[in-house]
Amino acid sequence: MKNRSGQNTSDDSSVPQTKWTKWTEEIDLQTIDAAGLVHHVTICLADPSTALIALIDAHSRTEFSGTDYLDCLSQARRQLELDGRLLCCQGARPNVHPSGQLRQFTNGRQAYVRHSEPRSEGAETVDIFAPAPTEDVVTLDDQRAAIISSWNARHPGNQI
């Protein structure tokens, strides 16, 4: 069965092990809607070389494949946003974004936390699938705008 974004879905809420996909990790997360209602979802990750995740929500399962985990997460977030919900994970915070090199080395699993003020210690990284508080997450469009704004503030002569 296909959902409105063209991704594969099923009505089975369990994590299936197909002959093609071996899920290596399950992560329980929350989503929040505009009314403040919290719903639970599970993200299943395939082997990092596969760049495939499954979003299990109530009684449906949708798989997202992409170039890396961040690409898959962005697709899952976009699907949830179409339903009026935000995924409560570190990768949905407005100040979290990987560099190209970090994205390549971690297959999109790790990202930097961008702080408004420069820090003397090393850059903080987070797992994009780690849980985040509901008040810390934003839409993909708001996250992109925040990242662009942060870049432009730090590089006034070289704006995006």
Short mmCIF file of C-alpha atoms in Angstrom, two decimals:
data_model
loop_
_atom_site.label_atom_id
_atom_site.label_comp_id
_atom_site.label_asym_id
_atom_site.label_seq_id
_atom_site.Cartn_x
_atom_site.Cartn_y
_atom_site.Cartn_z
CA MET A 1 0.00 0.00 0.00
CA LYS A 2 1.27 3.54 -0.77
CA ASN A 3 0.58 6.64 1.32
CA ARG A 4 0.10 10.14 -0.04
CA SER A 5 3.86 10.78 -0.24
CA GLY A 6 4.42 7.62 -2.27
CA GLN A 7 6.17 5.75 0.54
CA ASN A 8 5.43 2.11 1.30
CA THR A 9 3.02 1.58 4.18
CA SER A 10 1.38 -1.32 5.94
CA ASP A 11 -1.24 -1.71 8.64
CA ASP A 12 0.95 -3.86 10.89
CA SER A 13 2.14 -2.05 14.02
CA SER A 14 4.83 -4.64 14.74
CA VAL A 15 8.33 -4.28 13.38
CA PRO A 16 8.50 -6.76 10.52
CA GLN A 17 11.72 -8.47 9.59
CA THR A 18 11.51 -8.93 5.85
CA LYS A 19 14.01 -10.90 3.85
CA TRP A 20 15.23 -7.60 2.39
CA THR A 21 15.38 -5.44 5.51
CA LYS A 22 17.01 -6.18 8.82
CA TRP A 23 16.13 -3.57 11.43
CA THR A 24 19.13 -2.99 13.67
CA GLU A 25 17.66 -0.49 16.13
CA GLU A 26 14.29 0.67 17.46
CA ILE A 27 13.82 4.13 18.96
CA ASP A 28 10.67 5.21 20.78
CA LEU A 29 9.82 8.88 20.26
CA GLN A 30 6.94 11.26 20.72
CA THR A 31 5.12 13.52 18.30
CA ILE A 32 3.12 16.57 19.25
CA ASP A 33 0.25 18.17 17.37
CA ALA A 34 -0.99 21.78 17.31
CA ALA A 35 -3.39 21.06 20.18
CA GLY A 36 -0.50 19.82 22.32
CA LEU A 37 -1.52 16.18 22.17
CA VAL A 38 1.37 13.76 22.41
CA HIS A 39 1.45 10.53 20.41
CA HIS A 40 4.07 7.80 20.50
CA VAL A 41 5.89 6.50 17.44
CA THR A 42 8.73 4.09 16.84
CA ILE A 43 11.57 4.68 14.42
CA CYS A 44 13.32 1.53 13.17
CA LEU A 45 16.73 1.86 11.60
CA ALA A 46 18.23 -0.45 9.03
CA ASP A 47 21.95 -0.99 8.73
CA PRO A 48 23.73 2.36 8.20
CA SER A 49 24.89 1.36 4.73
CA THR A 50 21.23 1.01 3.70
CA ALA A 51 19.90 4.45 4.77
CA LEU A 52 16.41 3.14 5.45
CA ILE A 53 14.09 3.88 8.36
CA ALA A 54 10.57 2.81 9.21
CA LEU A 55 8.12 5.06 11.07
CA ILE A 56 5.60 3.03 13.03
CA ASP A 57 2.65 5.14 14.11
CA ALA A 58 -0.48 3.68 15.72
CA HIS A 59 -1.35 0.89 13.26
CA SER A 60 0.63 1.97 10.21
CA ARG A 61 4.22 1.61 9.08
CA THR A 62 5.92 3.80 6.52
CA GLU A 63 9.42 3.23 5.19
CA PHE A 64 11.67 6.04 4.04
CA SER A 65 14.88 5.48 2.10
CA GLY A 66 17.40 8.10 1.14
CA THR A 67 21.02 9.04 0.74
CA ASP A 68 21.60 8.88 4.52
CA TYR A 69 19.74 8.83 7.84
CA LEU A 70 19.20 12.60 7.85
CA ASP A 71 17.51 12.39 4.46
CA CYS A 72 15.26 9.59 5.76
CA LEU A 73 14.46 11.55 8.92
CA SER A 74 13.56 14.64 6.88
CA GLN A 75 11.12 12.58 4.81
CA ALA A 76 9.52 11.10 7.95
CA ARG A 77 9.23 14.56 9.53
CA ARG A 78 7.64 15.96 6.36
CA GLN A 79 5.08 13.12 6.41
CA LEU A 80 4.23 13.82 10.05
CA GLU A 81 4.00 17.57 9.35
CA LEU A 82 1.40 16.85 6.66
CA ASP A 83 -0.61 15.29 9.50
CA GLY A 84 -0.06 18.37 11.69
CA ARG A 85 2.53 16.76 13.97
CA LEU A 86 6.14 17.40 14.90
CA LEU A 87 8.61 14.61 15.68
CA CYS A 88 10.30 15.19 19.05
CA CYS A 89 13.91 14.29 18.26
CA GLN A 90 17.23 16.12 18.33
CA GLY A 91 17.25 16.33 14.53
CA ALA A 92 14.11 18.52 14.69
CA ARG A 93 15.61 21.26 16.87
CA PRO A 94 16.13 24.62 15.15
CA ASN A 95 19.82 24.80 16.05
CA VAL A 96 20.81 21.27 15.02
CA HIS A 97 22.41 20.66 11.64
CA PRO A 98 25.40 18.62 10.41
CA SER A 99 28.33 19.82 8.41
CA GLY A 100 28.85 18.02 5.13
CA GLN A 101 31.85 16.17 6.53
CA LEU A 102 30.08 15.05 9.72
CA ARG A 103 27.09 13.96 7.66
CA GLN A 104 29.33 11.88 5.40
CA PHE A 105 31.30 10.27 8.24
CA THR A 106 28.21 9.33 10.31
CA ASN A 107 25.84 8.57 7.41
CA GLY A 108 23.75 11.51 8.59
CA ARG A 109 23.26 10.10 12.11
CA GLN A 110 25.12 12.86 13.99
CA ALA A 111 24.68 16.63 13.77
CA TYR A 112 26.16 19.70 15.42
CA VAL A 113 24.33 21.86 17.92
CA ARG A 114 24.83 25.45 16.79
CA HIS A 115 25.01 27.89 19.70
CA SER A 116 24.33 31.59 19.37
CA GLU A 117 27.63 32.46 21.02
CA PRO A 118 31.00 30.94 20.12
CA ARG A 119 32.23 28.36 22.62
CA SER A 120 35.81 27.69 23.57
CA GLU A 121 35.37 23.92 23.89
CA GLY A 122 34.78 21.56 20.98
CA ALA A 123 31.58 21.49 19.00
CA GLU A 124 28.69 19.56 20.57
CA THR A 125 27.20 16.77 18.47
CA VAL A 126 23.94 14.87 18.98
CA ASP A 127 22.29 11.76 17.62
CA ILE A 128 19.52 13.07 15.35
CA PHE A 129 17.19 10.28 16.55
CA ALA A 130 17.68 10.98 20.27
CA PRO A 131 14.55 12.29 22.03
CA ALA A 132 14.06 16.04 22.41
CA PRO A 133 11.57 17.96 24.56
CA THR A 134 8.34 18.88 22.78
CA GLU A 135 9.01 22.60 23.26
CA ASP A 136 12.38 22.36 21.46
CA VAL A 137 11.23 21.05 18.07
CA VAL A 138 10.14 22.93 14.95
CA THR A 139 9.02 22.22 11.40
CA LEU A 140 11.53 21.50 8.64
CA ASP A 141 10.89 24.94 7.14
CA ASP A 142 11.40 26.70 10.49
CA GLN A 143 14.57 24.70 11.09
CA ARG A 144 15.94 25.67 7.69
CA ALA A 145 15.12 29.35 8.31
CA ALA A 146 16.85 29.22 11.71
CA ILE A 147 19.98 27.64 10.23
CA ILE A 148 20.14 30.22 7.43
CA SER A 149 19.60 33.06 9.91
CA SER A 150 22.36 31.70 12.17
CA TRP A 151 24.75 31.38 9.22
CA ASN A 152 23.99 34.91 8.02
CA ALA A 153 24.55 36.33 11.53
CA ARG A 154 27.93 34.63 11.79
CA HIS A 155 28.99 35.47 8.21
CA PRO A 156 27.53 38.93 7.41
CA GLY A 157 29.61 39.37 4.27
CA ASN A 158 28.79 35.93 2.87
CA GLN A 159 25.04 35.53 3.33
CA ILE A 160 22.90 32.69 2.05
#
